[in-house]
Amino acid sequence: MSDSIFPGSWMSLLFRSLPETMTLGGMRMSWLVTGGAGYIGAHVVRAMIEGGERVVVFDDLSTGSAERVPAGVPLVVGSVLDGPLLERTVRDHDVTGVVHIAAKKQVGESVEQPLHYYRENVTGLQTLLEAMAATGVESIVFSSSAAVYGMPDVALVTEDTPCAPMSPYGETKLVGEWLINAAARAHGLRAASLRYFNVAGAAAPELADTGVFNLIPMVFERLEAGEAPRIFGDDYPTPDGTCIRDYIHVQDIASAHVAAAQRLAKADPGTSLILNIGSGEGSSVQEMVERILKVTGNEQVTPEVVARRPGDPARVVASAARIRAELGWAARHDLDEMIESAWQGWRHHHA
């Protein structure tokens, strides 16, 4: 295992310059992280702990794992649809802020089960906001998604790019942002909605994503089966004909959540931020597959080009200017770190 990929204290450089704890009105904050036993949530939990914050994990364990929750961190098993349990958890643990990551997130599944997605993602958020209002919790960091944009025909996607989601999943994230903004206006909520782009990588092998829904694990799965990785279309209006995407390391996603939480701890009531989390740089599918083949020692393999998938835009790359201006945040990890750490995680979970 490379120390450069999984350092002993992987957020130490970030937090060297941060205050020991976040405070709101002079009171130390305690954060409830919903979905904190999941892939992204577990990284956020560790990032906040590295920053000296008190954390409580709330997760239904439908896709998360209790093993991802660090020793000493309270874990409450339950659904975000359970308002009384949320209220009791907030009171029992003196929660003063929420990082809301729990959600259903598969685009294809959302098309097949839209009612389920709206219930879990929208009604769940509504229930959480009601519990926050009932207990006086005034800060929320919300995990949104670049899926709210749909197929933007722009070189760089800014937060002002029109939103036109193409799936019930994307719709639920956009509705979630609307709901939070309305609560901020009406009740003085402090909020930050973070629109993720393409997340990959791991801080440690045991924290790696176990799903096979994105490009990097899809290539791993094909290679493990002795099959050539597939590229869906090579006739897009891009330099090499394949789609261009903005890939972001999950450790950078986690550090962005901490930066947002820190900002909210100092924000005025009613503050509502919407921020992209991306690198600001695009990489083509062809380039990514070549890098994956090199990292995994499969450079002799030739990818198979197949027909385009319906709905794949040619280019989706984030503008990271606003988050840099608002939070002083920028991505730090490169593509090779992302791929190598994801590969070590894949081998850990598929040994």
Tab-separated table of C-alpha atoms in Angstrom:
chain	number	residue	atom	x	y	z
A	1	MET	CA	0.000	0.000	0.000
A	2	SER	CA	1.428	3.357	-1.000
A	3	ASP	CA	1.736	5.986	1.738
A	4	SER	CA	1.093	8.632	-0.919
A	5	ILE	CA	-2.327	7.142	-1.610
A	6	PHE	CA	-3.401	6.282	1.947
A	7	PRO	CA	-1.472	8.505	4.394
A	8	GLY	CA	-1.846	7.801	8.094
A	9	SER	CA	-3.706	11.071	8.640
A	10	TRP	CA	-5.030	11.861	5.187
A	11	MET	CA	-6.621	15.186	6.116
A	12	SER	CA	-3.788	16.488	8.291
A	13	LEU	CA	-2.542	19.046	5.791
A	14	LEU	CA	-6.022	20.463	5.264
A	15	PHE	CA	-6.806	20.861	8.930
A	16	ARG	CA	-3.435	22.238	9.972
A	17	SER	CA	-4.786	25.670	9.099
A	18	LEU	CA	-8.357	25.192	10.430
A	19	PRO	CA	-9.632	26.081	13.897
A	20	GLU	CA	-9.756	23.206	16.348
A	21	THR	CA	-13.552	23.163	16.352
A	22	MET	CA	-16.403	24.938	14.650
A	23	THR	CA	-18.604	27.110	16.801
A	24	LEU	CA	-21.986	28.721	16.381
A	25	GLY	CA	-22.589	31.602	18.774
A	26	GLY	CA	-19.637	30.428	20.874
A	27	MET	CA	-21.040	26.879	21.226
A	28	ARG	CA	-19.132	23.876	19.954
A	29	MET	CA	-21.019	22.204	17.118
A	30	SER	CA	-21.999	18.565	16.922
A	31	TRP	CA	-22.874	17.187	13.485
A	32	LEU	CA	-25.390	14.505	12.576
A	33	VAL	CA	-24.196	12.807	9.373
A	34	THR	CA	-27.052	10.961	7.669
A	35	GLY	CA	-25.756	8.205	5.415
A	36	GLY	CA	-22.501	8.298	7.353
A	37	ALA	CA	-21.965	4.536	6.981
A	38	GLY	CA	-21.984	4.759	3.187
A	39	TYR	CA	-19.144	5.272	0.720
A	40	ILE	CA	-19.122	9.073	0.630
A	41	GLY	CA	-20.580	9.470	4.106
A	42	ALA	CA	-17.815	7.457	5.749
A	43	HIS	CA	-15.210	9.705	4.165
A	44	VAL	CA	-17.052	12.808	5.362
A	45	VAL	CA	-17.262	11.399	8.897
A	46	ARG	CA	-13.518	10.823	8.990
A	47	ALA	CA	-12.798	14.254	7.567
A	48	MET	CA	-14.898	15.914	10.261
A	49	ILE	CA	-13.271	13.858	12.999
A	50	GLU	CA	-9.843	14.849	11.674
A	51	GLY	CA	-11.018	18.440	12.091
A	52	GLY	CA	-11.818	17.873	15.756
A	53	GLU	CA	-15.595	17.808	15.316
A	54	ARG	CA	-18.118	15.757	17.243
A	55	VAL	CA	-20.032	13.453	14.891
A	56	VAL	CA	-23.073	11.178	15.153
A	57	VAL	CA	-23.891	8.792	12.284
A	58	PHE	CA	-27.495	8.118	11.262
A	59	ASP	CA	-27.921	5.399	8.620
A	60	ASP	CA	-30.460	2.729	7.696
A	61	LEU	CA	-27.595	0.455	6.530
A	62	SER	CA	-29.471	-0.404	3.324
A	63	THR	CA	-26.289	0.295	1.357
A	64	GLY	CA	-23.940	1.387	4.132
A	65	SER	CA	-21.935	-0.737	6.529
A	66	ALA	CA	-21.541	-0.356	10.284
A	67	GLU	CA	-17.905	-1.395	9.842
A	68	ARG	CA	-17.218	1.940	8.132
A	69	VAL	CA	-18.153	3.888	11.272
A	70	PRO	CA	-15.045	4.649	13.357
A	71	ALA	CA	-14.790	3.308	16.876
A	72	GLY	CA	-16.238	5.714	19.401
A	73	VAL	CA	-18.583	7.408	16.948
A	74	PRO	CA	-22.259	6.843	17.838
A	75	LEU	CA	-24.271	5.012	15.172
A	76	VAL	CA	-28.060	5.296	15.136
A	77	VAL	CA	-29.693	2.814	12.752
A	78	GLY	CA	-32.868	4.210	11.268
A	79	SER	CA	-34.647	5.808	8.334
A	80	VAL	CA	-34.786	9.527	7.585
A	81	LEU	CA	-38.527	8.962	7.206
A	82	ASP	CA	-38.701	8.346	10.975
A	83	GLY	CA	-39.220	11.841	12.381
A	84	PRO	CA	-39.524	10.869	16.057
A	85	LEU	CA	-36.241	8.915	15.892
A	86	LEU	CA	-34.494	11.844	14.211
A	87	GLU	CA	-35.740	14.233	16.892
A	88	ARG	CA	-34.709	11.875	19.676
A	89	THR	CA	-31.250	11.422	18.128
A	90	VAL	CA	-30.744	15.183	17.841
A	91	ARG	CA	-31.719	15.743	21.463
A	92	ASP	CA	-29.812	12.755	22.865
A	93	HIS	CA	-26.573	13.813	21.162
A	94	ASP	CA	-26.935	17.604	21.388
A	95	VAL	CA	-26.788	17.914	17.600
A	96	THR	CA	-26.373	21.472	16.303
A	97	GLY	CA	-25.850	20.824	12.571
A	98	VAL	CA	-26.670	18.193	9.937
A	99	VAL	CA	-24.730	16.850	6.965
A	100	HIS	CA	-27.403	15.130	4.877
A	101	ILE	CA	-25.911	12.471	2.590
A	102	ALA	CA	-28.474	9.668	2.950
A	103	ALA	CA	-30.318	9.179	-0.361
A	104	LYS	CA	-31.131	6.740	-3.115
A	105	LYS	CA	-28.831	7.575	-6.002
A	106	GLN	CA	-29.053	5.206	-8.986
A	107	VAL	CA	-30.315	6.950	-12.101
A	108	GLY	CA	-31.671	3.842	-13.829
A	109	GLU	CA	-33.380	2.581	-10.711
A	110	SER	CA	-34.998	5.976	-10.218
A	111	VAL	CA	-36.595	5.710	-13.662
A	112	GLU	CA	-38.054	2.323	-12.703
A	113	GLN	CA	-39.068	3.351	-9.169
A	114	PRO	CA	-39.809	7.094	-9.160
A	115	LEU	CA	-42.228	6.941	-6.235
A	116	HIS	CA	-39.630	5.195	-4.103
A	117	TYR	CA	-37.025	7.827	-4.975
A	118	TYR	CA	-39.327	10.752	-4.254
A	119	ARG	CA	-40.335	9.208	-0.929
A	120	GLU	CA	-36.783	8.500	0.212
A	121	ASN	CA	-35.078	11.604	-1.167
A	122	VAL	CA	-37.764	14.295	-0.959
A	123	THR	CA	-40.082	13.133	1.818
A	124	GLY	CA	-37.016	11.984	3.757
A	125	LEU	CA	-35.479	15.453	3.483
A	126	GLN	CA	-38.766	17.085	4.452
A	127	THR	CA	-38.964	14.852	7.532
A	128	LEU	CA	-35.381	15.737	8.443
A	129	LEU	CA	-36.023	19.473	8.063
A	130	GLU	CA	-39.138	19.166	10.248
A	131	ALA	CA	-37.083	17.380	12.913
A	132	MET	CA	-34.450	20.119	12.690
A	133	ALA	CA	-37.113	22.811	13.088
A	134	ALA	CA	-38.634	21.008	16.061
A	135	THR	CA	-35.275	20.754	17.825
A	136	GLY	CA	-33.766	24.114	16.863
A	137	VAL	CA	-31.021	22.812	14.553
A	138	GLU	CA	-30.170	25.632	12.159
A	139	SER	CA	-27.360	24.377	9.850
A	140	ILE	CA	-27.463	21.804	7.043
A	141	VAL	CA	-24.958	20.697	4.418
A	142	PHE	CA	-26.892	18.906	1.667
A	143	SER	CA	-25.429	16.391	-0.771
A	144	SER	CA	-26.847	17.361	-4.136
A	145	SER	CA	-25.663	16.251	-7.575
A	146	ALA	CA	-24.575	17.444	-11.001
A	147	ALA	CA	-27.554	15.375	-12.206
A	148	VAL	CA	-29.657	18.504	-11.581
A	149	TYR	CA	-28.135	20.016	-14.752
A	150	GLY	CA	-29.152	17.244	-17.154
A	151	MET	CA	-27.340	17.698	-20.501
A	152	PRO	CA	-25.898	21.220	-20.384
A	153	ASP	CA	-24.444	22.429	-23.695
A	154	VAL	CA	-21.695	24.566	-22.162
A	155	ALA	CA	-17.917	24.305	-21.836
A	156	LEU	CA	-18.033	24.759	-18.053
A	157	VAL	CA	-21.089	24.152	-15.891
A	158	THR	CA	-21.569	26.987	-13.409
A	159	GLU	CA	-24.080	27.111	-10.599
A	160	ASP	CA	-26.111	29.485	-12.797
A	161	THR	CA	-26.351	26.995	-15.670
A	162	PRO	CA	-30.062	26.166	-16.141
A	163	CYS	CA	-31.145	22.979	-14.394
A	164	ALA	CA	-32.958	20.394	-16.511
A	165	PRO	CA	-32.618	16.997	-14.780
A	166	MET	CA	-33.215	13.949	-16.976
A	167	SER	CA	-34.130	11.391	-14.311
A	168	PRO	CA	-36.288	11.170	-11.194
A	169	TYR	CA	-33.032	10.980	-9.218
A	170	GLY	CA	-31.869	14.335	-10.577
A	171	GLU	CA	-35.332	15.779	-10.019
A	172	THR	CA	-35.318	14.753	-6.348
A	173	LYS	CA	-31.996	16.500	-5.806
A	174	LEU	CA	-33.242	19.704	-7.417
A	175	VAL	CA	-36.481	19.596	-5.420
A	176	GLY	CA	-34.355	19.038	-2.322
A	177	GLU	CA	-32.420	22.221	-3.045
A	178	TRP	CA	-35.686	24.144	-3.516
A	179	LEU	CA	-37.030	22.816	-0.230
A	180	ILE	CA	-33.873	23.789	1.648
A	181	ASN	CA	-33.809	27.251	0.090
A	182	ALA	CA	-37.444	27.789	1.100
A	183	ALA	CA	-36.676	26.691	4.672
A	184	ALA	CA	-33.676	29.028	4.765
A	185	ARG	CA	-35.840	31.974	3.716
A	186	ALA	CA	-38.723	31.146	6.033
A	187	HIS	CA	-36.908	29.892	9.123
A	188	GLY	CA	-33.404	31.394	8.985
A	189	LEU	CA	-31.778	28.061	8.185
A	190	ARG	CA	-28.063	28.147	7.297
A	191	ALA	CA	-27.586	25.846	4.302
A	192	ALA	CA	-25.111	24.714	1.677
A	193	SER	CA	-26.132	22.438	-1.216
A	194	LEU	CA	-23.123	20.721	-2.799
A	195	ARG	CA	-23.498	19.486	-6.369
A	196	TYR	CA	-21.149	16.506	-6.823
A	197	PHE	CA	-19.688	15.646	-10.196
A	198	ASN	CA	-18.090	12.187	-10.869
A	199	VAL	CA	-16.853	10.770	-7.560
A	200	ALA	CA	-14.215	8.028	-7.318
A	201	GLY	CA	-11.253	6.841	-5.253
A	202	ALA	CA	-10.881	5.960	-1.578
A	203	ALA	CA	-8.972	7.132	1.480
A	204	ALA	CA	-8.368	3.499	2.475
A	205	PRO	CA	-9.218	0.180	0.769
A	206	GLU	CA	-11.928	-0.707	3.294
A	207	LEU	CA	-13.735	2.576	2.534
A	208	ALA	CA	-13.895	2.032	-1.218
A	209	ASP	CA	-17.160	2.063	-3.133
A	210	THR	CA	-18.523	-1.458	-3.555
A	211	GLY	CA	-21.056	-0.542	-6.253
A	212	VAL	CA	-20.490	-0.965	-9.990
A	213	PHE	CA	-22.335	2.014	-11.412
A	214	ASN	CA	-19.569	4.349	-12.593
A	215	LEU	CA	-16.787	4.173	-15.176
A	216	ILE	CA	-13.849	3.126	-12.992
A	217	PRO	CA	-15.480	0.133	-11.217
A	218	MET	CA	-17.191	-0.855	-14.483
A	219	VAL	CA	-13.753	-1.191	-16.093
A	220	PHE	CA	-12.459	-3.116	-13.074
A	221	GLU	CA	-15.377	-5.544	-13.329
A	222	ARG	CA	-14.754	-6.202	-17.029
A	223	LEU	CA	-11.046	-6.769	-16.471
A	224	GLU	CA	-11.712	-9.154	-13.586
A	225	ALA	CA	-14.018	-11.158	-15.864
A	226	GLY	CA	-11.305	-11.344	-18.537
A	227	GLU	CA	-13.263	-9.045	-20.844
A	228	ALA	CA	-12.292	-5.845	-22.609
A	229	PRO	CA	-13.649	-2.643	-21.072
A	230	ARG	CA	-16.358	-0.952	-23.107
A	231	ILE	CA	-16.479	2.615	-24.363
A	232	PHE	CA	-19.981	3.787	-25.184
A	233	GLY	CA	-19.538	5.784	-28.371
A	234	ASP	CA	-16.468	7.362	-29.962
A	235	ASP	CA	-18.226	9.785	-32.306
A	236	TYR	CA	-18.965	12.664	-29.934
A	237	PRO	CA	-17.839	16.210	-30.823
A	238	THR	CA	-14.780	15.967	-28.550
A	239	PRO	CA	-11.027	15.719	-29.363
A	240	ASP	CA	-10.949	11.886	-29.226
A	241	GLY	CA	-14.649	11.295	-29.887
A	242	THR	CA	-15.479	10.034	-26.376
A	243	CYS	CA	-17.422	11.759	-23.619
A	244	ILE	CA	-15.642	14.195	-21.315
A	245	ARG	CA	-16.374	14.255	-17.596
A	246	ASP	CA	-15.114	15.962	-14.428
A	247	TYR	CA	-13.771	13.341	-11.991
A	248	ILE	CA	-13.337	14.232	-8.328
A	249	HIS	CA	-11.615	12.225	-5.601
A	250	VAL	CA	-13.879	11.262	-2.700
A	251	GLN	CA	-11.333	12.740	-0.261
A	252	ASP	CA	-11.813	16.090	-1.988
A	253	ILE	CA	-15.579	15.636	-1.712
A	254	ALA	CA	-15.114	15.068	2.031
A	255	SER	CA	-12.918	18.124	2.509
A	256	ALA	CA	-15.511	20.243	0.680
A	257	HIS	CA	-18.162	19.153	3.192
A	258	VAL	CA	-15.947	20.187	6.084
A	259	ALA	CA	-15.229	23.549	4.429
A	260	ALA	CA	-18.970	24.077	3.914
A	261	ALA	CA	-19.752	23.156	7.514
A	262	GLN	CA	-17.066	25.551	8.730
A	263	ARG	CA	-18.534	28.327	6.580
A	264	LEU	CA	-22.054	27.740	7.908
A	265	ALA	CA	-20.816	27.874	11.496
A	266	LYS	CA	-19.955	31.528	10.840
A	267	ALA	CA	-22.812	32.380	8.453
A	268	ASP	CA	-25.776	34.678	8.980
A	269	PRO	CA	-29.215	33.102	9.435
A	270	GLY	CA	-30.892	32.542	6.066
A	271	THR	CA	-27.603	31.920	4.246
A	272	SER	CA	-28.158	29.389	1.443
A	273	LEU	CA	-25.219	28.435	-0.767
A	274	ILE	CA	-25.301	26.274	-3.910
A	275	LEU	CA	-21.847	25.078	-4.938
A	276	ASN	CA	-20.359	22.715	-7.510
A	277	ILE	CA	-17.791	20.202	-6.267
A	278	GLY	CA	-15.530	19.383	-9.187
A	279	SER	CA	-11.961	19.709	-10.331
A	280	GLY	CA	-12.767	22.182	-13.107
A	281	GLU	CA	-10.950	19.930	-15.566
A	282	GLY	CA	-12.351	17.384	-17.995
A	283	SER	CA	-11.013	13.942	-18.880
A	284	SER	CA	-12.307	11.832	-21.739
A	285	VAL	CA	-13.552	8.294	-21.324
A	286	GLN	CA	-10.777	7.126	-23.660
A	287	GLU	CA	-8.153	8.831	-21.497
A	288	MET	CA	-9.626	7.410	-18.298
A	289	VAL	CA	-9.758	3.862	-19.657
A	290	GLU	CA	-6.129	4.095	-20.789
A	291	ARG	CA	-5.089	5.319	-17.337
A	292	ILE	CA	-7.047	2.519	-15.653
A	293	LEU	CA	-5.422	-0.093	-17.876
A	294	LYS	CA	-1.974	1.274	-17.015
A	295	VAL	CA	-2.599	1.387	-13.244
A	296	THR	CA	-3.999	-2.173	-13.238
A	297	GLY	CA	-1.192	-3.573	-15.418
A	298	ASN	CA	-3.490	-4.303	-18.365
A	299	GLU	CA	-1.943	-2.029	-20.985
A	300	GLN	CA	-2.119	-4.811	-23.562
A	301	VAL	CA	-5.921	-4.833	-23.456
A	302	THR	CA	-7.759	-2.993	-26.239
A	303	PRO	CA	-11.057	-1.373	-25.189
A	304	GLU	CA	-14.201	-2.294	-27.120
A	305	VAL	CA	-16.165	0.586	-28.633
A	306	VAL	CA	-19.918	0.002	-28.578
A	307	ALA	CA	-22.974	2.114	-29.343
A	308	ARG	CA	-23.706	5.288	-27.428
A	309	ARG	CA	-25.899	5.092	-24.339
A	310	PRO	CA	-29.074	7.169	-24.579
A	311	GLY	CA	-28.828	10.488	-22.759
A	312	ASP	CA	-25.042	10.725	-22.429
A	313	PRO	CA	-23.987	14.354	-23.025
A	314	ALA	CA	-20.699	14.947	-24.830
A	315	ARG	CA	-19.148	17.082	-22.101
A	316	VAL	CA	-19.984	17.844	-18.464
A	317	VAL	CA	-17.235	19.704	-16.594
A	318	ALA	CA	-17.711	21.833	-13.493
A	319	SER	CA	-16.690	25.390	-12.955
A	320	ALA	CA	-15.062	25.363	-9.512
A	321	ALA	CA	-14.733	29.149	-9.288
A	322	ARG	CA	-17.610	29.779	-6.874
A	323	ILE	CA	-16.621	27.178	-4.290
A	324	ARG	CA	-13.064	28.505	-4.384
A	325	ALA	CA	-14.341	32.035	-3.765
A	326	GLU	CA	-16.885	31.067	-1.083
A	327	LEU	CA	-14.960	28.398	0.821
A	328	GLY	CA	-11.338	28.721	-0.274
A	329	TRP	CA	-11.597	25.105	-1.431
A	330	ALA	CA	-9.960	23.391	-4.390
A	331	ALA	CA	-9.482	19.745	-5.387
A	332	ARG	CA	-6.059	18.358	-4.428
A	333	HIS	CA	-5.985	14.789	-5.733
A	334	ASP	CA	-5.150	13.813	-9.307
A	335	LEU	CA	-6.578	11.121	-11.581
A	336	ASP	CA	-3.837	8.577	-10.932
A	337	GLU	CA	-4.352	8.828	-7.152
A	338	MET	CA	-8.061	8.376	-7.733
A	339	ILE	CA	-7.664	5.314	-9.946
A	340	GLU	CA	-4.908	3.643	-7.894
A	341	SER	CA	-6.814	4.038	-4.615
A	342	ALA	CA	-10.020	2.769	-6.263
A	343	TRP	CA	-8.105	-0.243	-7.616
A	344	GLN	CA	-6.678	-1.091	-4.185
A	345	GLY	CA	-10.191	-0.802	-2.777
A	346	TRP	CA	-11.603	-3.046	-5.502
A	347	ARG	CA	-9.028	-5.748	-4.743
A	348	HIS	CA	-9.749	-5.439	-1.029
A	349	HIS	CA	-13.473	-6.047	-1.519
A	350	HIS	CA	-13.177	-8.640	-4.317
A	351	ALA	CA	-10.275	-10.726	-3.039
